[in-house]
């Protein structure tokens, strides 16, 4: 596999012309442009240093001008080049999340960072593959781990690229060794119904809001994900205040991927 220089206008023109040929036969809605993330120090054929990320804004703008009726989006692997991508005419921001961003808080911070880049004008979709190591063998996705990660992503104002012909557990999308249980399917419908019904309160023109919660009873709150506590944070929109409560009381890990499918189901508690 050859890596090409995205600054090279000859290569840009070649790609756009081939894409136009494709559109003549297959009327896709737009482009999904991928990348490989930060490759470190790289050089072109002539041995000159190349700053790959600095090419993204101009390249994407050129693509949009060539096919203005088509949407475009670019995968920012681990946020590489995301600030440049945001300045281009993309439809939304898309981040494929890897181990540099392991924790639930990392997911929240990616989404908040993207909102800041775009001044709240672009929403975020995360490609975040669940139960990664567990999916090396056949079995089922872990319902509690999936739902906890989705809770964090949705409450933070993002969406999760996870469903197609099957639920995704690897970056190689045809990989399909894990099944979703009936219970998980039922819960996913409820979660996505909620995401759609309350999209205006989850991500449209909402701002961070300070909040401190306490309880005279058993409940213990934290301002970031913490085992044995309820993560609480708030946002505001106009006269509304939106309070998010995410239960980490029974969680055994703060890593969102739940890679071995071991995140336990939370208990129902009335009191301690």
mmCIF file of C-alpha atoms in Angstrom:
data_model
loop_
_atom_site.group_PDB
_atom_site.id
_atom_site.type_symbol
_atom_site.label_atom_id
_atom_site.label_comp_id
_atom_site.label_asym_id
_atom_site.label_seq_id
_atom_site.Cartn_x
_atom_site.Cartn_y
_atom_site.Cartn_z
ATOM 1 C CA UNK A 1 0.000 0.000 0.000
ATOM 2 C CA UNK A 2 1.408 3.354 -1.046
ATOM 3 C CA UNK A 3 0.868 6.521 0.956
ATOM 4 C CA UNK A 4 0.317 9.588 -1.201
ATOM 5 C CA UNK A 5 0.917 13.238 -0.457
ATOM 6 C CA UNK A 6 -2.464 14.988 -0.050
ATOM 7 C CA UNK A 7 -0.808 18.343 -0.878
ATOM 8 C CA UNK A 8 -0.070 17.115 -4.413
ATOM 9 C CA UNK A 9 -2.572 18.772 -6.779
ATOM 10 C CA UNK A 10 -2.064 16.178 -9.504
ATOM 11 C CA UNK A 11 -3.069 13.447 -7.093
ATOM 12 C CA UNK A 12 -5.998 15.542 -5.820
ATOM 13 C CA UNK A 13 -7.278 15.995 -9.381
ATOM 14 C CA UNK A 14 -6.854 12.300 -10.123
ATOM 15 C CA UNK A 15 -8.921 11.345 -7.063
ATOM 16 C CA UNK A 16 -11.683 13.836 -7.837
ATOM 17 C CA UNK A 17 -11.954 12.729 -11.472
ATOM 18 C CA UNK A 18 -12.191 9.067 -10.477
ATOM 19 C CA UNK A 19 -14.848 9.958 -7.913
ATOM 20 C CA UNK A 20 -16.885 11.827 -10.530
ATOM 21 C CA UNK A 21 -16.786 8.707 -12.716
ATOM 22 C CA UNK A 22 -18.066 6.696 -9.777
ATOM 23 C CA UNK A 23 -20.960 9.108 -9.203
ATOM 24 C CA UNK A 24 -22.036 8.655 -12.832
ATOM 25 C CA UNK A 25 -22.785 4.998 -12.123
ATOM 26 C CA UNK A 26 -23.498 4.918 -8.382
ATOM 27 C CA UNK A 27 -25.345 7.947 -6.987
ATOM 28 C CA UNK A 28 -23.827 7.982 -3.514
ATOM 29 C CA UNK A 29 -24.767 10.892 -1.242
ATOM 30 C CA UNK A 30 -21.149 11.903 -0.758
ATOM 31 C CA UNK A 31 -17.581 11.099 0.197
ATOM 32 C CA UNK A 32 -16.260 9.418 3.288
ATOM 33 C CA UNK A 33 -12.544 10.205 3.269
ATOM 34 C CA UNK A 34 -10.244 8.156 5.476
ATOM 35 C CA UNK A 35 -6.743 8.695 6.831
ATOM 36 C CA UNK A 36 -4.192 6.803 8.916
ATOM 37 C CA UNK A 37 -3.727 9.282 11.756
ATOM 38 C CA UNK A 38 -0.429 10.800 12.839
ATOM 39 C CA UNK A 39 2.362 9.077 10.904
ATOM 40 C CA UNK A 40 5.110 10.994 12.680
ATOM 41 C CA UNK A 41 7.796 12.652 10.567
ATOM 42 C CA UNK A 42 7.149 11.962 6.877
ATOM 43 C CA UNK A 43 8.717 13.074 3.611
ATOM 44 C CA UNK A 44 7.663 13.322 -0.019
ATOM 45 C CA UNK A 45 9.387 11.595 -2.915
ATOM 46 C CA UNK A 46 11.985 14.371 -3.087
ATOM 47 C CA UNK A 47 12.896 14.013 0.584
ATOM 48 C CA UNK A 48 11.089 17.164 1.706
ATOM 49 C CA UNK A 49 9.189 17.274 5.009
ATOM 50 C CA UNK A 50 5.412 17.035 4.613
ATOM 51 C CA UNK A 51 2.838 18.294 7.104
ATOM 52 C CA UNK A 52 -0.047 16.037 6.157
ATOM 53 C CA UNK A 53 -2.682 17.595 8.407
ATOM 54 C CA UNK A 54 -2.174 21.057 6.946
ATOM 55 C CA UNK A 55 -3.435 19.764 3.579
ATOM 56 C CA UNK A 56 -6.856 18.705 4.823
ATOM 57 C CA UNK A 57 -8.726 22.016 4.758
ATOM 58 C CA UNK A 58 -7.663 22.941 1.236
ATOM 59 C CA UNK A 59 -8.125 19.426 -0.154
ATOM 60 C CA UNK A 60 -11.610 19.041 1.318
ATOM 61 C CA UNK A 61 -12.638 22.484 0.109
ATOM 62 C CA UNK A 62 -11.447 21.618 -3.381
ATOM 63 C CA UNK A 63 -13.468 18.394 -3.303
ATOM 64 C CA UNK A 64 -16.602 20.278 -2.236
ATOM 65 C CA UNK A 65 -16.160 22.841 -4.998
ATOM 66 C CA UNK A 66 -15.790 20.056 -7.566
ATOM 67 C CA UNK A 67 -18.925 18.219 -6.378
ATOM 68 C CA UNK A 68 -21.004 20.809 -4.478
ATOM 69 C CA UNK A 69 -24.134 18.658 -4.471
ATOM 70 C CA UNK A 70 -22.365 15.877 -2.539
ATOM 71 C CA UNK A 71 -21.718 15.725 1.192
ATOM 72 C CA UNK A 72 -18.215 15.158 2.561
ATOM 73 C CA UNK A 73 -16.835 13.916 5.850
ATOM 74 C CA UNK A 74 -13.312 12.951 6.894
ATOM 75 C CA UNK A 75 -12.273 10.489 9.544
ATOM 76 C CA UNK A 76 -9.975 12.135 12.062
ATOM 77 C CA UNK A 77 -8.095 9.177 13.570
ATOM 78 C CA UNK A 78 -7.485 10.022 17.236
ATOM 79 C CA UNK A 79 -8.314 13.662 16.422
ATOM 80 C CA UNK A 80 -5.413 13.981 13.964
ATOM 81 C CA UNK A 81 -5.962 17.100 11.853
ATOM 82 C CA UNK A 82 -9.422 17.713 13.301
ATOM 83 C CA UNK A 83 -8.934 21.466 13.674
ATOM 84 C CA UNK A 84 -8.056 21.699 9.954
ATOM 85 C CA UNK A 85 -10.960 19.441 8.971
ATOM 86 C CA UNK A 86 -13.369 21.634 10.946
ATOM 87 C CA UNK A 87 -12.453 24.633 8.774
ATOM 88 C CA UNK A 88 -13.435 22.737 5.630
ATOM 89 C CA UNK A 89 -17.051 22.391 4.374
ATOM 90 C CA UNK A 90 -17.674 19.006 6.035
ATOM 91 C CA UNK A 91 -21.166 17.915 7.084
ATOM 92 C CA UNK A 92 -20.135 16.720 10.555
ATOM 93 C CA UNK A 93 -17.025 15.723 12.509
ATOM 94 C CA UNK A 94 -15.994 12.105 12.669
ATOM 95 C CA UNK A 95 -13.369 10.595 14.962
ATOM 96 C CA UNK A 96 -12.138 7.005 14.999
ATOM 97 C CA UNK A 97 -11.056 6.424 18.589
ATOM 98 C CA UNK A 98 -8.054 4.287 19.524
ATOM 99 C CA UNK A 99 -6.068 3.533 22.663
ATOM 100 C CA UNK A 100 -4.655 7.020 23.086
ATOM 101 C CA UNK A 101 -8.194 7.812 24.260
ATOM 102 C CA UNK A 102 -9.077 4.864 26.507
ATOM 103 C CA UNK A 103 -11.434 6.245 29.104
ATOM 104 C CA UNK A 104 -15.045 7.382 29.241
ATOM 105 C CA UNK A 105 -13.824 10.860 30.071
ATOM 106 C CA UNK A 106 -11.693 10.820 26.910
ATOM 107 C CA UNK A 107 -14.820 10.253 24.810
ATOM 108 C CA UNK A 108 -16.515 13.191 26.491
ATOM 109 C CA UNK A 109 -13.489 15.411 25.922
ATOM 110 C CA UNK A 110 -13.226 14.522 22.219
ATOM 111 C CA UNK A 111 -16.828 15.566 21.693
ATOM 112 C CA UNK A 112 -16.360 18.782 23.681
ATOM 113 C CA UNK A 113 -13.183 19.587 21.768
ATOM 114 C CA UNK A 114 -14.984 19.153 18.450
ATOM 115 C CA UNK A 115 -17.772 21.445 19.618
ATOM 116 C CA UNK A 116 -15.167 24.078 20.468
ATOM 117 C CA UNK A 117 -13.425 23.675 17.090
ATOM 118 C CA UNK A 118 -16.712 24.282 15.257
ATOM 119 C CA UNK A 119 -18.252 26.781 17.698
ATOM 120 C CA UNK A 120 -21.055 24.301 18.210
ATOM 121 C CA UNK A 121 -22.017 24.175 14.523
ATOM 122 C CA UNK A 122 -20.948 20.582 13.806
ATOM 123 C CA UNK A 123 -21.991 17.396 15.567
ATOM 124 C CA UNK A 124 -19.634 14.490 16.258
ATOM 125 C CA UNK A 125 -19.828 10.823 15.323
ATOM 126 C CA UNK A 126 -17.396 8.444 17.033
ATOM 127 C CA UNK A 127 -16.214 5.217 15.468
ATOM 128 C CA UNK A 128 -15.506 3.365 18.707
ATOM 129 C CA UNK A 129 -15.256 -0.409 18.450
ATOM 130 C CA UNK A 130 -16.600 -2.326 21.441
ATOM 131 C CA UNK A 131 -15.548 -5.648 23.033
ATOM 132 C CA UNK A 132 -12.483 -5.612 20.772
ATOM 133 C CA UNK A 133 -10.487 -8.541 22.170
ATOM 134 C CA UNK A 134 -13.585 -10.497 23.150
ATOM 135 C CA UNK A 135 -14.587 -10.509 19.481
ATOM 136 C CA UNK A 136 -11.583 -12.632 18.538
ATOM 137 C CA UNK A 137 -13.829 -15.564 19.492
ATOM 138 C CA UNK A 138 -17.487 -16.176 18.743
ATOM 139 C CA UNK A 139 -19.987 -15.080 21.383
ATOM 140 C CA UNK A 140 -22.217 -12.157 22.354
ATOM 141 C CA UNK A 141 -21.641 -8.472 22.892
ATOM 142 C CA UNK A 142 -21.755 -7.428 26.538
ATOM 143 C CA UNK A 143 -24.995 -5.478 26.920
ATOM 144 C CA UNK A 144 -23.974 -3.506 30.012
ATOM 145 C CA UNK A 145 -20.666 -2.397 28.467
ATOM 146 C CA UNK A 146 -22.322 -1.283 25.228
ATOM 147 C CA UNK A 147 -25.021 0.693 27.014
ATOM 148 C CA UNK A 148 -22.621 2.402 29.406
ATOM 149 C CA UNK A 149 -20.434 3.642 26.546
ATOM 150 C CA UNK A 150 -23.473 4.804 24.585
ATOM 151 C CA UNK A 151 -24.758 6.635 27.651
ATOM 152 C CA UNK A 152 -21.506 8.593 27.849
ATOM 153 C CA UNK A 153 -21.406 9.377 24.117
ATOM 154 C CA UNK A 154 -25.049 10.442 23.890
ATOM 155 C CA UNK A 155 -24.985 12.526 27.071
ATOM 156 C CA UNK A 156 -21.814 14.238 25.853
ATOM 157 C CA UNK A 157 -23.591 15.294 22.655
ATOM 158 C CA UNK A 158 -22.200 12.748 20.203
ATOM 159 C CA UNK A 159 -23.371 9.734 18.232
ATOM 160 C CA UNK A 160 -21.818 6.265 17.923
ATOM 161 C CA UNK A 161 -21.018 4.555 14.628
ATOM 162 C CA UNK A 162 -21.661 0.968 15.695
ATOM 163 C CA UNK A 163 -24.515 -0.573 13.699
ATOM 164 C CA UNK A 164 -24.840 -1.831 10.131
ATOM 165 C CA UNK A 165 -25.382 -5.361 8.933
ATOM 166 C CA UNK A 166 -24.094 -6.214 12.415
ATOM 167 C CA UNK A 167 -22.622 -4.400 15.405
ATOM 168 C CA UNK A 168 -19.004 -3.374 14.901
ATOM 169 C CA UNK A 169 -16.217 -4.723 17.081
ATOM 170 C CA UNK A 170 -13.247 -4.169 14.747
ATOM 171 C CA UNK A 171 -12.064 -1.594 12.246
ATOM 172 C CA UNK A 172 -12.390 -4.333 9.594
ATOM 173 C CA UNK A 173 -16.149 -3.975 9.218
ATOM 174 C CA UNK A 174 -16.860 -7.473 7.779
ATOM 175 C CA UNK A 175 -15.493 -8.977 11.035
ATOM 176 C CA UNK A 176 -18.577 -10.553 12.577
ATOM 177 C CA UNK A 177 -17.968 -12.986 15.435
ATOM 178 C CA UNK A 178 -20.199 -11.456 18.116
ATOM 179 C CA UNK A 179 -23.997 -11.392 18.175
ATOM 180 C CA UNK A 180 -26.315 -8.912 19.844
ATOM 181 C CA UNK A 181 -28.721 -10.535 22.279
ATOM 182 C CA UNK A 182 -32.469 -9.905 22.220
ATOM 183 C CA UNK A 183 -32.080 -7.780 25.335
ATOM 184 C CA UNK A 184 -29.351 -5.643 23.765
ATOM 185 C CA UNK A 185 -31.410 -5.180 20.591
ATOM 186 C CA UNK A 186 -34.370 -4.037 22.671
ATOM 187 C CA UNK A 187 -32.237 -1.627 24.691
ATOM 188 C CA UNK A 188 -30.528 -0.194 21.612
ATOM 189 C CA UNK A 189 -33.889 0.703 20.085
ATOM 190 C CA UNK A 190 -34.835 2.522 23.303
ATOM 191 C CA UNK A 191 -31.470 4.309 23.440
ATOM 192 C CA UNK A 192 -31.619 5.457 19.825
ATOM 193 C CA UNK A 193 -35.250 6.533 20.185
ATOM 194 C CA UNK A 194 -34.083 8.691 23.091
ATOM 195 C CA UNK A 195 -31.160 10.073 21.075
ATOM 196 C CA UNK A 196 -33.483 11.142 18.257
ATOM 197 C CA UNK A 197 -36.326 12.411 20.450
ATOM 198 C CA UNK A 198 -34.057 14.617 22.568
ATOM 199 C CA UNK A 199 -31.412 15.581 20.009
ATOM 200 C CA UNK A 200 -32.159 19.296 20.548
ATOM 201 C CA UNK A 201 -31.358 18.992 24.242
ATOM 202 C CA UNK A 202 -28.384 16.687 23.800
ATOM 203 C CA UNK A 203 -26.410 18.599 21.194
ATOM 204 C CA UNK A 204 -28.154 21.598 19.571
ATOM 205 C CA UNK A 205 -26.742 24.907 20.866
ATOM 206 C CA UNK A 206 -26.108 23.539 24.345
ATOM 207 C CA UNK A 207 -23.386 24.901 26.626
ATOM 208 C CA UNK A 208 -21.528 23.513 29.600
ATOM 209 C CA UNK A 209 -23.080 24.494 32.921
ATOM 210 C CA UNK A 210 -21.535 24.366 36.382
ATOM 211 C CA UNK A 211 -23.288 22.073 38.813
ATOM 212 C CA UNK A 212 -22.574 20.500 42.182
ATOM 213 C CA UNK A 213 -24.833 17.685 43.366
ATOM 214 C CA UNK A 214 -25.068 16.181 46.817
ATOM 215 C CA UNK A 215 -27.436 13.817 48.564
ATOM 216 C CA UNK A 216 -28.334 13.295 52.220
ATOM 217 C CA UNK A 217 -28.987 9.662 51.333
ATOM 218 C CA UNK A 218 -26.637 7.005 49.945
ATOM 219 C CA UNK A 219 -25.961 8.496 46.503
ATOM 220 C CA UNK A 220 -22.419 9.722 45.919
ATOM 221 C CA UNK A 221 -21.630 11.981 42.956
ATOM 222 C CA UNK A 222 -18.464 12.865 41.066
ATOM 223 C CA UNK A 223 -17.618 15.517 38.478
ATOM 224 C CA UNK A 224 -15.833 12.959 36.260
ATOM 225 C CA UNK A 225 -16.177 9.192 35.792
ATOM 226 C CA UNK A 226 -15.229 7.455 39.042
ATOM 227 C CA UNK A 227 -15.784 3.867 40.122
ATOM 228 C CA UNK A 228 -18.417 3.526 42.827
ATOM 229 C CA UNK A 229 -20.043 6.896 42.108
ATOM 230 C CA UNK A 230 -22.559 8.618 39.841
ATOM 231 C CA UNK A 231 -20.958 10.867 37.243
ATOM 232 C CA UNK A 232 -22.977 14.069 37.100
ATOM 233 C CA UNK A 233 -22.650 17.016 34.744
ATOM 234 C CA UNK A 234 -24.971 19.642 33.349
ATOM 235 C CA UNK A 235 -25.581 21.643 30.209
ATOM 236 C CA UNK A 236 -27.879 24.529 29.442
ATOM 237 C CA UNK A 237 -29.927 25.680 26.488
ATOM 238 C CA UNK A 238 -31.771 28.979 26.710
ATOM 239 C CA UNK A 239 -33.817 28.694 29.911
ATOM 240 C CA UNK A 240 -33.366 24.928 30.211
ATOM 241 C CA UNK A 241 -30.816 23.102 32.346
ATOM 242 C CA UNK A 242 -30.044 19.508 31.370
ATOM 243 C CA UNK A 243 -28.630 17.258 34.083
ATOM 244 C CA UNK A 244 -26.862 14.023 33.129
ATOM 245 C CA UNK A 245 -26.401 11.211 35.650
ATOM 246 C CA UNK A 246 -24.343 8.181 34.583
ATOM 247 C CA UNK A 247 -24.081 5.245 36.980
ATOM 248 C CA UNK A 248 -20.573 3.938 37.702
ATOM 249 C CA UNK A 249 -21.486 2.351 41.049
ATOM 250 C CA UNK A 250 -20.931 -1.211 39.865
ATOM 251 C CA UNK A 251 -18.512 -0.549 37.013
ATOM 252 C CA UNK A 252 -15.176 -2.335 37.269
ATOM 253 C CA UNK A 253 -13.268 -0.331 34.654
ATOM 254 C CA UNK A 254 -13.180 3.235 33.359
ATOM 255 C CA UNK A 255 -12.091 2.121 29.875
ATOM 256 C CA UNK A 256 -14.967 2.561 27.438
ATOM 257 C CA UNK A 257 -14.076 -0.263 25.022
ATOM 258 C CA UNK A 258 -14.900 -3.001 27.587
ATOM 259 C CA UNK A 259 -12.490 -4.954 25.452
ATOM 260 C CA UNK A 260 -12.919 -8.309 27.247
ATOM 261 C CA UNK A 261 -16.679 -7.815 27.719
ATOM 262 C CA UNK A 262 -16.446 -7.820 31.518
ATOM 263 C CA UNK A 263 -18.290 -4.634 32.529
ATOM 264 C CA UNK A 264 -20.987 -5.878 34.960
ATOM 265 C CA UNK A 265 -24.663 -5.065 34.868
ATOM 266 C CA UNK A 266 -25.504 -2.357 37.431
ATOM 267 C CA UNK A 267 -27.623 -3.352 40.388
ATOM 268 C CA UNK A 268 -30.975 -1.804 41.168
ATOM 269 C CA UNK A 269 -30.619 0.164 44.401
ATOM 270 C CA UNK A 270 -33.273 1.755 46.556
ATOM 271 C CA UNK A 271 -30.927 2.428 49.491
ATOM 272 C CA UNK A 272 -27.791 1.151 51.170
#
